[in-house]
């Protein structure tokens, strides 16, 4: 195999057109690109990152690009992609070093004549080396969450193989730059876009929980999401009032331990776990407000979706939360790991109908203006095309 250094690859034969102008040869580019996303998440996992992958690929496909998804065979992500009409290639990446998958991905990149390959951080070692072997013009990493583990290893791989990193929050970019991990121009912020099913009706919670306000949270049942603190907050709040219920939508390894905590805290009637919900839109439309007590986060898709449905959000002050919620305007921001502050914020919204309505209206305007699918896809297109141009002229 011929190894090619990023930034020194030969021009990609299907994408580069030349025109003469004042004796200079300048590159021009067609709009159509061939794009592969590699996202080899576990078979049963499906959260905000996976939603982003599908919405981005569908948006790029609607814009006329040829897209592919590389993912783990038998995964929920594979099934969702295929049902959405996205071509899937099965890459069972389970370690940082897999010669079989490196060669398999490299072969596909060559035969499909891929222009741009994008990979999440966990898969980047395999994907980056495969792209180097295949001579793929542009290799991009996307970080939905800031680097937290094996930082030196990931820094090496990204500097070795990537042409850039896409992050979904300014706070993540600032963290990388301030710590000297990557130069500022190596990182680009592209906000998540969310899709709202306008045709779906809200869940009729009045029939299910008469006389109660409904608070919804959504996300994988993992330590990252901080649900143990939400349960503590509910126990504090239950001593003051009984007119509320909290629905935590999602599945994960902590389901049983969280359910046990709710029982032991005496809030099993207040905290409920409906499980994985394929379409959270009707729940978000029908609830009174949204809450997410994350310990760390990039930019929460679920929070943006809730706000786009006209619901205020209560978020913890981590990473990109303040890029979504302006405290006291379209929601509330509380410290992480602080169930007392979380309970106070929830009580504030439960007690004030006028505030709920005003915050909800402000939330909807903000989300629909700043986090649309159309804007996200346009930003991705422009980013990929610019990287192709820069690579071809180096």
XYZ file of C-alpha atoms in Angstrom, residues 63-386:
324
model
C -28.849 18.016 -0.615
C -27.750 15.657 -3.391
C -24.597 14.104 -1.946
C -23.812 10.389 -1.986
C -23.620 9.228 1.615
C -22.746 6.008 3.413
C -22.763 4.924 7.040
C -20.199 2.497 8.421
C -21.516 0.930 11.621
C -21.634 -2.227 13.683
C -23.713 -5.059 12.169
C -26.970 -5.797 13.960
C -27.016 -2.438 15.749
C -30.023 -0.200 16.271
C -28.134 2.432 14.302
C -27.849 0.107 11.306
C -31.566 -0.659 11.360
C -32.529 2.995 11.678
C -30.189 4.003 8.856
C -31.469 1.330 6.495
C -35.088 2.245 7.232
C -34.205 5.871 6.398
C -32.723 4.829 3.038
C -29.080 5.421 3.995
C -26.651 2.883 2.465
C -24.847 0.959 5.212
C -21.455 -0.753 5.284
C -20.788 -3.062 8.197
C -17.586 -2.387 10.120
C -17.356 -4.243 13.419
C -14.724 -2.029 15.071
C -14.140 -3.192 18.639
C -10.526 -2.125 19.244
C -8.022 0.587 18.331
C -6.015 -1.855 16.207
C -7.853 -4.116 13.776
C -5.929 -4.967 10.612
C -8.978 -6.633 9.103
C -11.187 -3.555 9.554
C -8.441 -1.165 8.480
C -8.048 -3.015 5.186
C -11.810 -3.473 4.781
C -12.493 0.239 5.240
C -9.542 1.213 3.021
C -10.860 -1.005 0.236
C -14.312 0.536 0.465
C -12.911 4.073 0.460
C -11.059 3.283 -2.756
C -13.813 1.411 -4.575
C -16.504 3.957 -3.629
C -14.145 6.849 -4.474
C -14.929 8.575 -1.161
C -14.103 12.285 -0.882
C -14.680 12.799 2.836
C -14.619 10.361 5.732
C -15.870 11.459 9.151
C -15.399 9.370 12.278
C -16.178 9.628 15.942
C -13.249 9.654 18.310
C -13.457 6.055 19.469
C -13.170 4.708 15.917
C -10.605 7.194 14.687
C -7.472 5.056 14.957
C -8.854 2.420 12.594
C -10.637 4.881 10.318
C -7.735 7.317 10.109
C -5.204 4.665 9.130
C -7.623 3.175 6.578
C -8.108 6.604 5.029
C -4.345 7.159 4.898
C -3.879 3.852 3.063
C -6.718 4.612 0.640
C -5.555 8.173 0.000
C -8.919 9.685 0.955
C -8.582 13.453 0.399
C -10.306 14.632 3.585
C -10.430 12.928 6.987
C -12.422 14.598 9.769
C -13.108 13.682 13.389
C -16.269 14.736 15.175
C -16.430 15.143 18.948
C -19.902 15.261 20.431
C -18.237 15.275 23.855
C -14.855 16.725 24.889
C -11.915 14.344 25.215
C -11.884 12.920 28.742
C -9.796 9.741 28.575
C -6.573 8.658 26.799
C -6.010 12.254 25.756
C -2.402 11.800 24.651
C -3.305 8.842 22.434
C -6.195 10.659 20.771
C -4.131 13.801 20.277
C -1.484 11.751 18.496
C -4.011 10.005 16.223
C -5.831 13.220 15.365
C -2.659 15.139 14.600
C -1.396 12.187 12.554
C -4.452 11.455 10.427
C -7.085 14.217 10.647
C -7.486 17.337 8.556
C -9.669 18.839 11.267
C -12.082 18.310 14.140
C -15.757 19.241 14.221
C -17.205 19.967 17.671
C -20.770 20.916 18.518
C -20.074 23.527 21.202
C -17.838 26.578 21.544
C -16.994 25.444 25.065
C -15.393 22.256 23.692
C -13.286 24.221 21.224
C -12.231 26.652 23.948
C -11.217 23.745 26.191
C -8.995 22.228 23.500
C -7.371 25.539 22.594
C -6.834 26.719 26.180
C -5.169 23.418 27.103
C -2.926 23.580 24.047
C -4.185 20.249 22.713
C -4.937 21.539 19.211
C -4.473 24.820 17.328
C -7.561 26.984 17.031
C -7.861 26.682 13.250
C -7.856 22.870 13.528
C -11.260 22.930 15.264
C -14.583 24.077 13.805
C -17.856 24.500 15.686
C -20.941 23.244 13.879
C -24.041 23.255 16.047
C -26.382 20.274 16.077
C -29.576 20.596 14.106
C -32.756 18.928 15.315
C -35.765 17.603 13.485
C -39.235 17.952 14.948
C -42.067 15.765 13.719
C -44.651 18.460 13.077
C -47.323 15.890 12.234
C -47.225 14.004 15.526
C -49.674 14.815 18.303
C -48.518 15.441 21.878
C -48.949 12.689 24.415
C -52.114 13.365 26.430
C -50.562 13.383 29.880
C -53.718 14.840 31.439
C -55.414 11.497 30.938
C -52.443 9.537 32.261
C -51.566 11.819 35.207
C -54.626 13.942 35.998
C -53.853 17.073 37.987
C -50.098 16.666 37.673
C -47.427 18.547 35.780
C -45.126 16.332 33.722
C -41.355 16.775 33.584
C -39.467 14.848 30.911
C -35.797 13.877 30.724
C -34.258 11.833 27.931
C -30.909 10.154 27.425
C -28.913 6.998 27.941
C -29.128 5.720 31.513
C -25.457 6.259 32.249
C -23.434 7.990 34.934
C -22.760 10.903 32.561
C -26.409 11.972 32.597
C -26.513 12.442 36.381
C -29.908 10.834 36.908
C -29.099 9.843 40.490
C -29.127 13.573 41.325
C -32.490 13.990 39.613
C -33.883 11.232 41.823
C -32.492 13.011 44.896
C -34.026 16.273 43.693
C -37.397 14.569 43.228
C -37.237 13.248 46.790
C -36.565 16.786 48.083
C -39.358 18.210 45.943
C -41.856 15.521 46.986
C -41.690 16.823 50.548
C -43.058 20.150 49.290
C -45.569 19.068 46.667
C -47.148 16.028 45.041
C -48.450 17.518 41.802
C -45.666 16.367 39.490
C -44.211 13.308 37.801
C -40.803 12.862 36.139
C -40.435 10.598 33.103
C -36.883 9.501 32.269
C -36.897 8.218 28.694
C -34.097 5.874 27.704
C -32.293 2.628 28.404
C -28.869 1.819 29.758
C -26.738 -0.135 32.205
C -27.915 1.870 35.219
C -31.632 1.226 34.796
C -31.930 -1.285 37.645
C -29.735 0.688 40.074
C -31.643 3.910 39.331
C -34.984 2.150 39.773
C -33.757 0.776 43.103
C -32.627 4.245 44.184
C -36.073 5.628 43.331
C -37.758 2.909 45.402
C -35.439 3.398 48.364
C -35.933 7.193 48.186
C -39.720 6.808 48.236
C -40.227 8.387 44.804
C -41.004 5.366 42.637
C -44.472 6.845 42.039
C -42.914 10.154 40.989
C -39.889 8.982 38.970
C -40.859 6.654 36.128
C -38.805 4.855 33.494
C -40.839 4.269 30.310
C -37.754 2.824 28.616
C -36.456 3.518 25.130
C -38.835 5.677 23.092
C -38.274 5.744 19.348
C -39.945 9.121 18.848
C -39.588 11.435 21.839
C -41.311 14.323 20.022
C -44.848 13.599 21.310
C -43.500 13.346 24.883
C -41.675 16.667 24.547
C -44.727 18.339 23.033
C -46.967 17.092 25.829
C -44.760 17.775 28.867
C -44.493 20.993 30.894
C -40.704 21.304 30.817
C -37.493 19.361 30.225
C -34.648 18.616 32.629
C -31.194 17.096 32.120
C -28.823 16.854 35.128
C -25.683 15.908 33.130
C -22.258 15.748 34.769
C -20.654 16.510 31.409
C -22.159 17.129 28.002
C -21.411 18.456 24.560
C -24.595 19.966 23.244
C -27.720 18.061 24.276
C -29.913 17.131 21.295
C -32.767 16.234 23.608
C -32.684 19.662 25.274
C -32.685 21.431 21.903
C -35.577 19.247 20.698
C -37.573 20.087 23.822
C -36.952 23.803 23.353
C -37.938 23.576 19.681
C -41.226 22.109 20.940
C -41.754 25.210 23.068
C -40.620 23.795 26.409
C -38.197 25.425 28.860
C -35.123 23.400 29.807
C -33.421 23.009 33.180
C -29.786 22.098 32.540
C -26.660 21.733 34.635
C -23.825 24.195 34.066
C -21.571 21.900 32.044
C -19.843 22.370 28.671
C -22.307 23.725 26.107
C -25.403 24.204 28.292
C -25.157 27.999 28.293
C -24.986 27.936 24.493
C -28.495 26.450 24.553
C -30.141 28.006 27.608
C -29.976 31.599 28.760
C -30.693 31.397 32.477
C -33.900 33.188 33.403
C -34.939 33.717 29.782
C -35.710 30.373 28.141
C -34.843 28.017 30.975
C -32.717 27.638 34.082
C -29.091 26.660 34.691
C -28.082 24.926 37.944
C -24.752 23.571 39.263
C -24.012 19.891 38.501
C -24.183 17.344 41.329
C -26.445 19.677 43.313
C -29.880 18.089 43.938
C -31.011 20.965 46.173
C -30.473 23.570 43.431
C -32.060 21.239 40.897
C -35.121 20.773 43.107
C -35.403 24.561 43.590
C -35.278 25.174 39.827
C -37.912 22.532 39.151
C -40.099 23.964 41.916
C -39.748 27.446 40.399
C -41.186 26.294 37.089
C -43.814 24.040 38.642
C -45.082 27.005 40.663
C -45.318 29.648 37.929
C -47.556 29.085 34.891
C -46.727 32.492 33.406
C -42.998 31.800 33.594
C -43.481 28.377 32.012
C -45.312 29.962 29.079
C -42.858 32.845 28.567
C -39.758 30.677 28.874
C -41.315 28.157 26.509
C -42.010 30.757 23.831
C -38.479 32.124 24.121
C -37.052 28.593 23.989
C -38.875 27.764 20.776
C -37.704 30.926 19.012
C -34.103 30.368 20.095
C -33.958 26.690 19.106
C -35.603 27.090 15.720
C -33.388 30.052 14.834
C -30.030 28.600 15.896
C -30.336 24.810 15.690
C -32.084 23.935 12.434
C -31.192 20.930 10.291
C -30.888 23.208 7.258
C -28.242 25.388 8.907
C -26.286 22.366 10.150
C -26.253 20.684 6.733
C -25.226 23.908 5.000
C -22.363 24.346 7.482
C -21.223 20.746 6.940
C -21.301 21.164 3.168
C -19.263 24.347 3.279
C -16.772 22.837 5.712
C -16.229 19.666 3.651
C -15.932 21.579 0.378
C -13.411 23.999 1.853
